[in-house]
Amino acid sequence: MVSIVFFVLLVSAGISSIPSVLMLQFEKEFGWSRSAVSGALSIRIFLYGLMGPFSASLMARFGVRRIMLLTLSLLTASLALTSFMTELWQFIALWGVVIGLATGALANVLGVTVAGRWFVKHRGLVVGILTASAATGQLLFLPLLAKISVGLGWRFSIYTTIAVLIVLIPIVAVWMKDHPYNAGAPPLGETEIVPPAPLYGNLFLAPLLALKDAVKSGTFWLLAGTFFFCGFSTNGLIGTHLIPACGDFGIPVVTAAGLLALMGMFDMVGTTLSGWLSDRFDSRWLLFWYYGLRGLSLIFLPYALNGGYTLLLVFAVFYGLDWIATVPPTVKITADHFGREKAGMVFGWILVAHQLGASAAAYGAGVMRQWLGSYTVPFMTAGFLCLFASLLAIRVINMRKSSTAIES
């Protein structure tokens, strides 16, 4: 189950990264401004996050396998239509809305749901592995798609992705199981085979009720706040704009995509290690260090872009180890604080905050680049916001201690 979900999330992440590779080609072929393309991508990022809590509800009602098949089919159809687009509104409809919702259903909430159902022992490690699939998607897809788009045209990179989806859909259809109960096995770490808890009540009301309970907790707001800055500083900013930023300094698209892929390779190591650490150490202090170190790396990025390939390589390794290492500790705190049954939906809402931050960065950085002629201000701003997030992570500890004292 972990392998299947890993590859599904890997492909979903690869699809999400396609526009960053093709942004400059869209600019050249269609005459779309960078801020216009960034605006469409910000819609995708926002809907990606908004879909999270509702996808958890849909999986609880209809099963993980059905939702995976539906969203993979939607992605295939949307990519097929992409090759025929000629207008900006078509790009917004396909990549902003449809692909945003579809990839949102295959986001970290899927990994959290599967890890929560199938694992008691080593759950943090499994969350780390599944979260790292996003990095691996970049590792495999970005250099390949960049090379195909430069050599054969951007449409052939779309066709390549469709071919991968066509192979993946029957694998999910045949081998994916909704719950360990359907496989006649207990979750790893338990001995009793228990059926999944049914979802009662309105399908779309359940996530809203989970949110209603969660917002009463200071821990929720602190986690949502730190995750807002996490999204702002990762897929919204670096994931969307690093390749165009490298283009401003004359760095070829394939080389820039290789840098993102290198980050993906190191993040695969860093996020998996983060999952292992979250099983053993205080997740709040892990978040403190992750956000702090990420902030320093982003403040260093403008100097690296000016300094050449060696400094960019240093940035790629340092930043890559920390790319989404924040997810396993955040999931661990969410599950500990809100319980296993609600963890998927509550984390889904925390992920909404993440994507709001990412959406703001994707659009805002594009606009600021158009106004100022460089990405220096967005990169530096994100760095200082991450340093602030590291302080919020400490407040999660204080809030938890205060809650425990009050309960006592």
Short mmCIF file of C-alpha atoms in Angstrom, two decimals:
data_model
loop_
_atom_site.label_atom_id
_atom_site.label_comp_id
_atom_site.label_asym_id
_atom_site.label_seq_id
_atom_site.Cartn_x
_atom_site.Cartn_y
_atom_site.Cartn_z
CA MET A 1 0.00 0.00 0.00
CA VAL A 2 2.84 2.37 0.84
CA SER A 3 4.48 1.68 -2.53
CA ILE A 4 1.30 2.33 -4.51
CA VAL A 5 0.50 5.55 -2.65
CA PHE A 6 4.13 6.65 -2.94
CA PHE A 7 4.04 6.36 -6.74
CA VAL A 8 0.63 8.03 -7.03
CA LEU A 9 1.83 10.97 -4.94
CA LEU A 10 5.08 11.00 -6.93
CA VAL A 11 3.22 11.40 -10.23
CA SER A 12 0.84 13.98 -8.74
CA ALA A 13 3.82 16.03 -7.56
CA GLY A 14 5.42 15.72 -10.98
CA ILE A 15 2.26 17.07 -12.60
CA SER A 16 2.14 19.97 -10.14
CA SER A 17 5.69 20.93 -11.09
CA ILE A 18 5.07 21.03 -14.86
CA PRO A 19 4.07 24.75 -15.10
CA SER A 20 7.33 25.89 -13.50
CA VAL A 21 9.21 24.15 -16.33
CA LEU A 22 6.90 25.52 -19.05
CA MET A 23 6.32 29.07 -17.75
CA LEU A 24 8.95 30.64 -20.00
CA GLN A 25 7.70 28.69 -23.03
CA PHE A 26 4.12 29.82 -22.37
CA GLU A 27 5.44 33.37 -22.18
CA LYS A 28 7.13 32.98 -25.55
CA GLU A 29 4.43 31.05 -27.47
CA PHE A 30 1.24 32.65 -26.14
CA GLY A 31 2.52 36.02 -24.94
CA TRP A 32 1.14 35.43 -21.44
CA SER A 33 2.85 37.56 -18.78
CA ARG A 34 4.60 35.92 -15.87
CA SER A 35 2.11 37.46 -13.43
CA ALA A 36 -0.84 36.06 -15.46
CA VAL A 37 0.60 32.53 -15.44
CA SER A 38 1.46 32.92 -11.74
CA GLY A 39 -2.14 33.99 -11.04
CA ALA A 40 -3.48 30.79 -12.61
CA LEU A 41 -1.00 28.72 -10.62
CA SER A 42 -1.98 30.49 -7.40
CA ILE A 43 -5.59 29.36 -8.02
CA ARG A 44 -4.35 25.79 -8.46
CA ILE A 45 -2.32 25.95 -5.28
CA PHE A 46 -5.25 27.35 -3.29
CA LEU A 47 -7.75 24.73 -4.56
CA TYR A 48 -5.12 22.04 -3.97
CA GLY A 49 -5.17 22.96 -0.30
CA LEU A 50 -8.92 23.56 -0.02
CA MET A 51 -9.61 20.09 -1.38
CA GLY A 52 -7.64 18.42 1.44
CA PRO A 53 -10.24 18.17 4.24
CA PHE A 54 -13.02 17.30 1.80
CA SER A 55 -10.91 14.59 0.16
CA ALA A 56 -10.43 13.06 3.63
CA SER A 57 -14.21 13.03 4.01
CA LEU A 58 -14.69 11.54 0.52
CA MET A 59 -12.14 8.80 1.28
CA ALA A 60 -13.95 7.97 4.51
CA ARG A 61 -17.28 7.65 2.68
CA PHE A 62 -16.36 6.13 -0.69
CA GLY A 63 -12.97 4.56 -0.03
CA VAL A 64 -9.40 5.54 -0.81
CA ARG A 65 -9.21 3.43 -3.98
CA ARG A 66 -12.24 4.99 -5.69
CA ILE A 67 -11.10 8.54 -4.99
CA MET A 68 -7.62 7.76 -6.28
CA LEU A 69 -9.02 6.32 -9.52
CA LEU A 70 -11.39 9.24 -10.04
CA THR A 71 -8.70 11.87 -9.56
CA LEU A 72 -6.15 10.05 -11.72
CA SER A 73 -8.75 9.89 -14.51
CA LEU A 74 -9.46 13.62 -14.13
CA LEU A 75 -5.75 14.38 -14.36
CA THR A 76 -5.43 12.31 -17.54
CA ALA A 77 -8.35 14.10 -19.20
CA SER A 78 -7.12 17.55 -18.16
CA LEU A 79 -3.61 16.93 -19.44
CA ALA A 80 -5.00 15.66 -22.75
CA LEU A 81 -6.98 18.90 -23.15
CA THR A 82 -3.97 21.00 -22.19
CA SER A 83 -2.22 20.23 -25.45
CA PHE A 84 -5.07 21.95 -27.34
CA MET A 85 -5.27 25.16 -25.28
CA THR A 86 -4.68 28.51 -26.95
CA GLU A 87 -6.21 31.03 -24.50
CA LEU A 88 -5.29 32.04 -20.96
CA TRP A 89 -8.76 31.27 -19.61
CA GLN A 90 -8.34 27.67 -20.79
CA PHE A 91 -5.08 27.40 -18.86
CA ILE A 92 -6.82 28.85 -15.78
CA ALA A 93 -9.74 26.40 -16.09
CA LEU A 94 -7.57 23.32 -16.65
CA TRP A 95 -4.55 24.05 -14.43
CA GLY A 96 -6.10 26.46 -11.97
CA VAL A 97 -9.36 24.62 -11.27
CA VAL A 98 -9.49 21.00 -12.48
CA ILE A 99 -5.88 20.00 -11.87
CA GLY A 100 -5.88 22.01 -8.64
CA LEU A 101 -8.81 20.00 -7.27
CA ALA A 102 -7.54 16.67 -8.60
CA THR A 103 -4.00 16.98 -7.24
CA GLY A 104 -5.49 18.29 -3.97
CA ALA A 105 -7.28 14.98 -3.54
CA LEU A 106 -3.92 13.24 -4.01
CA ALA A 107 -2.05 15.50 -1.62
CA ASN A 108 -0.51 14.88 1.79
CA VAL A 109 -3.97 14.10 3.17
CA LEU A 110 -3.91 10.85 1.18
CA GLY A 111 -0.58 9.90 2.76
CA VAL A 112 -1.79 10.85 6.24
CA THR A 113 -5.01 8.83 5.78
CA VAL A 114 -3.20 5.71 4.57
CA ALA A 115 -0.51 5.97 7.27
CA GLY A 116 -3.19 6.44 9.95
CA ARG A 117 -5.17 3.41 8.79
CA TRP A 118 -2.34 0.98 8.14
CA PHE A 119 0.26 1.90 10.78
CA VAL A 120 0.44 2.37 14.52
CA LYS A 121 4.09 1.42 14.73
CA HIS A 122 6.45 3.52 12.57
CA ARG A 123 3.63 5.88 11.53
CA GLY A 124 5.90 8.92 11.58
CA LEU A 125 8.43 7.19 9.34
CA VAL A 126 5.70 6.22 6.85
CA VAL A 127 4.36 9.78 6.78
CA GLY A 128 7.91 10.93 6.07
CA ILE A 129 8.33 8.45 3.22
CA LEU A 130 4.99 9.38 1.62
CA THR A 131 5.62 13.09 2.05
CA ALA A 132 9.03 12.64 0.42
CA SER A 133 7.26 11.35 -2.70
CA ALA A 134 6.63 14.98 -3.66
CA ALA A 135 10.37 15.55 -3.70
CA THR A 136 10.95 12.34 -5.64
CA GLY A 137 8.36 13.47 -8.20
CA GLN A 138 10.47 16.52 -8.87
CA LEU A 139 13.62 14.39 -8.91
CA LEU A 140 12.26 12.17 -11.68
CA PHE A 141 10.00 14.50 -13.65
CA LEU A 142 11.58 17.96 -13.74
CA PRO A 143 14.84 17.23 -15.62
CA LEU A 144 13.07 14.77 -17.94
CA LEU A 145 10.19 17.13 -18.75
CA ALA A 146 12.56 20.08 -19.15
CA LYS A 147 14.70 18.13 -21.62
CA ILE A 148 11.66 16.91 -23.58
CA SER A 149 10.11 20.39 -23.71
CA VAL A 150 13.34 21.99 -24.92
CA GLY A 151 14.08 19.28 -27.47
CA LEU A 152 10.61 18.38 -28.78
CA GLY A 153 8.27 21.09 -27.49
CA TRP A 154 6.19 21.46 -24.34
CA ARG A 155 3.28 19.36 -25.65
CA PHE A 156 5.46 16.24 -25.75
CA SER A 157 6.21 16.66 -22.04
CA ILE A 158 2.44 16.59 -21.48
CA TYR A 159 2.09 13.40 -23.57
CA THR A 160 4.83 11.75 -21.51
CA THR A 161 2.95 12.48 -18.28
CA ILE A 162 -0.29 11.10 -19.75
CA ALA A 163 1.51 7.85 -20.63
CA VAL A 164 2.68 7.47 -17.02
CA LEU A 165 -0.89 8.00 -15.74
CA ILE A 166 -2.26 5.38 -18.14
CA VAL A 167 0.16 2.84 -16.64
CA LEU A 168 -0.61 3.88 -13.06
CA ILE A 169 -4.43 3.71 -13.19
CA PRO A 170 -4.73 -0.10 -13.60
CA ILE A 171 -2.14 -0.65 -10.85
CA VAL A 172 -4.35 1.29 -8.42
CA ALA A 173 -7.48 -0.46 -9.68
CA VAL A 174 -6.06 -3.96 -9.12
CA TRP A 175 -3.86 -3.73 -6.02
CA MET A 176 -4.98 -0.78 -3.87
CA LYS A 177 -6.99 -1.58 -0.72
CA ASP A 178 -9.06 0.89 1.26
CA HIS A 179 -8.24 -0.42 4.74
CA PRO A 180 -6.24 -3.23 6.40
CA TYR A 181 -9.61 -4.80 7.30
CA ASN A 182 -10.21 -5.38 3.56
CA ALA A 183 -6.91 -7.26 3.40
CA GLY A 184 -7.73 -9.31 6.51
CA ALA A 185 -4.90 -7.79 8.51
CA PRO A 186 -4.53 -5.48 11.52
CA PRO A 187 -2.62 -2.20 11.29
CA LEU A 188 1.11 -2.63 11.84
CA GLY A 189 1.68 -2.48 15.59
CA GLU A 190 -1.70 -3.92 16.57
CA THR A 191 -3.06 -7.46 16.70
CA GLU A 192 -6.81 -6.95 16.37
CA ILE A 193 -8.50 -6.71 12.97
CA VAL A 194 -11.01 -3.87 13.24
CA PRO A 195 -13.30 -2.53 10.47
CA PRO A 196 -12.97 1.16 9.57
CA ALA A 197 -15.15 3.58 11.50
CA PRO A 198 -18.05 4.65 9.25
CA LEU A 199 -18.51 8.31 8.40
CA TYR A 200 -21.80 9.58 9.79
CA GLY A 201 -23.56 12.77 8.84
CA ASN A 202 -23.36 14.97 5.78
CA LEU A 203 -20.39 14.27 3.53
CA PHE A 204 -19.43 17.92 3.12
CA LEU A 205 -20.54 19.01 6.58
CA ALA A 206 -18.16 16.62 8.40
CA PRO A 207 -14.98 18.57 7.47
CA LEU A 208 -16.66 21.82 8.50
CA LEU A 209 -17.63 20.33 11.88
CA ALA A 210 -14.05 19.13 12.33
CA LEU A 211 -12.88 22.67 11.58
CA LYS A 212 -15.42 24.11 14.04
CA ASP A 213 -13.92 22.00 16.83
CA ALA A 214 -10.32 22.58 15.75
CA VAL A 215 -10.48 26.39 15.69
CA LYS A 216 -11.19 26.37 19.43
CA SER A 217 -7.64 25.12 19.99
CA GLY A 218 -4.65 27.44 20.06
CA THR A 219 -2.53 24.54 18.81
CA PHE A 220 -4.54 24.48 15.58
CA TRP A 221 -3.93 28.18 14.93
CA LEU A 222 -0.22 27.91 15.64
CA LEU A 223 0.15 24.88 13.37
CA ALA A 224 -1.90 26.58 10.66
CA GLY A 225 0.20 29.74 11.02
CA THR A 226 3.52 27.94 10.71
CA PHE A 227 2.19 25.91 7.77
CA PHE A 228 1.11 29.14 6.02
CA PHE A 229 4.74 30.23 6.07
CA CYS A 230 5.82 26.73 5.06
CA GLY A 231 3.72 26.92 1.88
CA PHE A 232 4.85 30.50 1.24
CA SER A 233 8.49 29.44 1.29
CA THR A 234 8.30 26.13 -0.63
CA ASN A 235 5.98 25.17 -3.49
CA GLY A 236 4.50 28.66 -3.79
CA LEU A 237 7.84 30.44 -4.10
CA ILE A 238 10.72 28.08 -4.88
CA GLY A 239 8.64 25.41 -6.62
CA THR A 240 7.00 28.00 -8.89
CA HIS A 241 9.66 30.67 -9.38
CA LEU A 242 13.15 29.20 -8.98
CA ILE A 243 13.43 28.16 -12.63
CA PRO A 244 12.28 31.59 -13.93
CA ALA A 245 14.61 33.26 -11.39
CA CYS A 246 17.52 31.21 -12.72
CA GLY A 247 16.49 32.30 -16.23
CA ASP A 248 16.98 35.92 -15.16
CA PHE A 249 20.65 35.08 -14.58
CA GLY A 250 21.09 33.23 -17.87
CA ILE A 251 20.92 29.74 -16.35
CA PRO A 252 19.33 27.29 -18.85
CA VAL A 253 15.96 25.71 -18.04
CA VAL A 254 17.35 22.16 -17.99
CA THR A 255 20.10 23.21 -15.55
CA ALA A 256 17.62 25.02 -13.30
CA ALA A 257 15.30 22.00 -13.38
CA GLY A 258 18.28 19.89 -12.38
CA LEU A 259 18.75 22.12 -9.32
CA LEU A 260 15.13 21.52 -8.28
CA ALA A 261 15.60 17.82 -8.89
CA LEU A 262 18.70 17.86 -6.68
CA MET A 263 16.62 19.55 -3.97
CA GLY A 264 14.08 16.80 -4.43
CA MET A 265 16.72 14.11 -3.94
CA PHE A 266 17.98 15.67 -0.73
CA ASP A 267 14.48 16.37 0.51
CA MET A 268 13.63 12.71 0.04
CA VAL A 269 16.40 11.99 2.53
CA GLY A 270 15.55 14.90 4.83
CA THR A 271 11.79 14.28 4.98
CA THR A 272 12.17 10.53 5.53
CA LEU A 273 14.68 11.25 8.29
CA SER A 274 12.26 13.83 9.71
CA GLY A 275 9.58 11.13 9.96
CA TRP A 276 12.01 8.88 11.83
CA LEU A 277 12.96 11.76 14.17
CA SER A 278 9.31 12.66 14.85
CA ASP A 279 8.79 9.15 16.25
CA ARG A 280 11.58 9.80 18.77
CA PHE A 281 11.88 13.51 19.57
CA ASP A 282 9.68 16.47 20.43
CA SER A 283 8.10 17.53 17.15
CA ARG A 284 7.84 21.16 18.22
CA TRP A 285 11.60 21.54 18.52
CA LEU A 286 12.04 19.79 15.19
CA LEU A 287 9.79 22.45 13.64
CA PHE A 288 11.80 25.19 15.33
CA TRP A 289 15.02 24.02 13.68
CA TYR A 290 13.45 23.24 10.31
CA TYR A 291 11.88 26.67 9.88
CA GLY A 292 14.92 28.48 11.23
CA LEU A 293 17.37 26.74 8.90
CA ARG A 294 15.04 27.17 5.92
CA GLY A 295 14.82 30.89 6.64
CA LEU A 296 18.60 31.23 6.61
CA SER A 297 18.86 29.36 3.32
CA LEU A 298 16.30 31.64 1.63
CA ILE A 299 18.07 34.76 2.84
CA PHE A 300 21.22 33.29 1.27
CA LEU A 301 19.52 32.50 -2.10
CA PRO A 302 19.88 35.95 -3.78
CA TYR A 303 23.63 35.81 -3.06
CA ALA A 304 23.77 32.28 -4.48
CA LEU A 305 22.06 33.35 -7.71
CA ASN A 306 24.65 36.10 -8.14
CA GLY A 307 27.52 33.86 -7.11
CA GLY A 308 27.28 31.14 -9.75
CA TYR A 309 26.77 27.38 -9.84
CA THR A 310 28.82 26.45 -6.78
CA LEU A 311 26.79 28.62 -4.40
CA LEU A 312 23.54 27.47 -6.04
CA LEU A 313 24.63 23.89 -5.47
CA VAL A 314 25.22 24.66 -1.79
CA PHE A 315 21.77 26.22 -1.57
CA ALA A 316 20.13 23.27 -3.33
CA VAL A 317 21.60 20.75 -0.89
CA PHE A 318 20.97 22.81 2.26
CA TYR A 319 17.46 23.91 1.31
CA GLY A 320 16.60 20.52 -0.16
CA LEU A 321 17.17 18.68 3.11
CA ASP A 322 14.54 20.97 4.67
CA TRP A 323 12.05 21.35 1.78
CA ILE A 324 9.03 19.62 3.32
CA ALA A 325 10.63 18.09 6.41
CA THR A 326 8.05 20.08 8.41
CA VAL A 327 5.20 17.74 7.41
CA PRO A 328 5.90 14.67 9.63
CA PRO A 329 6.23 16.71 12.88
CA THR A 330 3.11 18.72 12.01
CA VAL A 331 1.15 15.53 11.33
CA LYS A 332 2.44 14.01 14.59
CA ILE A 333 1.30 17.01 16.64
CA THR A 334 -2.07 17.02 14.85
CA ALA A 335 -2.69 13.31 15.53
CA ASP A 336 -1.58 13.58 19.17
CA HIS A 337 -3.69 16.66 19.84
CA PHE A 338 -6.89 15.91 17.87
CA GLY A 339 -6.93 12.08 17.78
CA ARG A 340 -6.47 9.54 15.01
CA GLU A 341 -10.05 9.69 13.70
CA LYS A 342 -10.03 13.46 13.16
CA ALA A 343 -6.37 13.80 12.23
CA GLY A 344 -6.95 13.54 8.46
CA MET A 345 -9.61 16.24 8.30
CA VAL A 346 -7.90 18.58 10.77
CA PHE A 347 -4.58 18.22 8.95
CA GLY A 348 -6.50 18.90 5.75
CA TRP A 349 -7.50 22.30 7.13
CA ILE A 350 -3.96 22.98 8.27
CA LEU A 351 -2.92 22.15 4.72
CA VAL A 352 -5.39 24.78 3.49
CA ALA A 353 -3.33 27.36 5.41
CA HIS A 354 -0.20 25.93 3.76
CA GLN A 355 -1.70 26.39 0.32
CA LEU A 356 -2.99 29.87 1.10
CA GLY A 357 0.59 30.83 1.85
CA ALA A 358 1.79 29.07 -1.29
CA SER A 359 -0.89 30.77 -3.40
CA ALA A 360 0.07 34.19 -2.03
CA ALA A 361 3.74 33.55 -2.82
CA ALA A 362 3.08 32.15 -6.31
CA TYR A 363 1.13 35.23 -7.37
CA GLY A 364 2.89 37.83 -5.23
CA ALA A 365 6.39 36.81 -6.31
CA GLY A 366 5.35 36.97 -9.98
CA VAL A 367 3.91 40.46 -9.53
CA MET A 368 6.96 41.69 -7.57
CA ARG A 369 9.29 40.28 -10.24
CA GLN A 370 7.34 42.22 -12.85
CA TRP A 371 7.47 45.43 -10.78
CA LEU A 372 11.02 45.24 -9.44
CA GLY A 373 12.77 43.23 -12.15
CA SER A 374 14.13 40.57 -9.75
CA TYR A 375 13.09 38.00 -7.15
CA THR A 376 15.38 39.30 -4.39
CA VAL A 377 12.63 40.87 -2.27
CA PRO A 378 10.30 37.80 -2.36
CA PHE A 379 13.17 35.44 -1.45
CA MET A 380 14.38 37.60 1.44
CA THR A 381 10.83 38.15 2.71
CA ALA A 382 10.19 34.41 2.76
CA GLY A 383 13.42 33.88 4.69
CA PHE A 384 12.45 36.25 7.49
CA LEU A 385 8.92 34.81 7.63
CA CYS A 386 10.43 31.35 8.19
CA LEU A 387 12.47 32.71 11.10
CA PHE A 388 9.21 34.04 12.56
CA ALA A 389 7.58 30.62 12.02
CA SER A 390 10.35 28.99 14.06
CA LEU A 391 9.29 31.18 17.00
CA LEU A 392 5.64 30.18 16.50
CA ALA A 393 6.73 26.54 16.74
CA ILE A 394 8.05 27.22 20.25
CA ARG A 395 4.67 28.68 21.18
CA VAL A 396 3.06 25.36 20.28
CA ILE A 397 5.05 23.86 23.16
CA ASN A 398 3.97 26.57 25.58
CA MET A 399 0.34 26.31 24.45
CA ARG A 400 0.37 22.53 24.95
CA LYS A 401 1.88 22.87 28.40
CA SER A 402 -0.69 25.49 29.33
CA SER A 403 -3.51 23.26 28.11
CA THR A 404 -2.18 20.33 30.12
CA ALA A 405 -1.91 22.47 33.26
CA ILE A 406 -5.48 23.72 32.86
CA GLU A 407 -6.82 20.19 32.36
CA SER A 408 -4.95 19.03 35.48
#
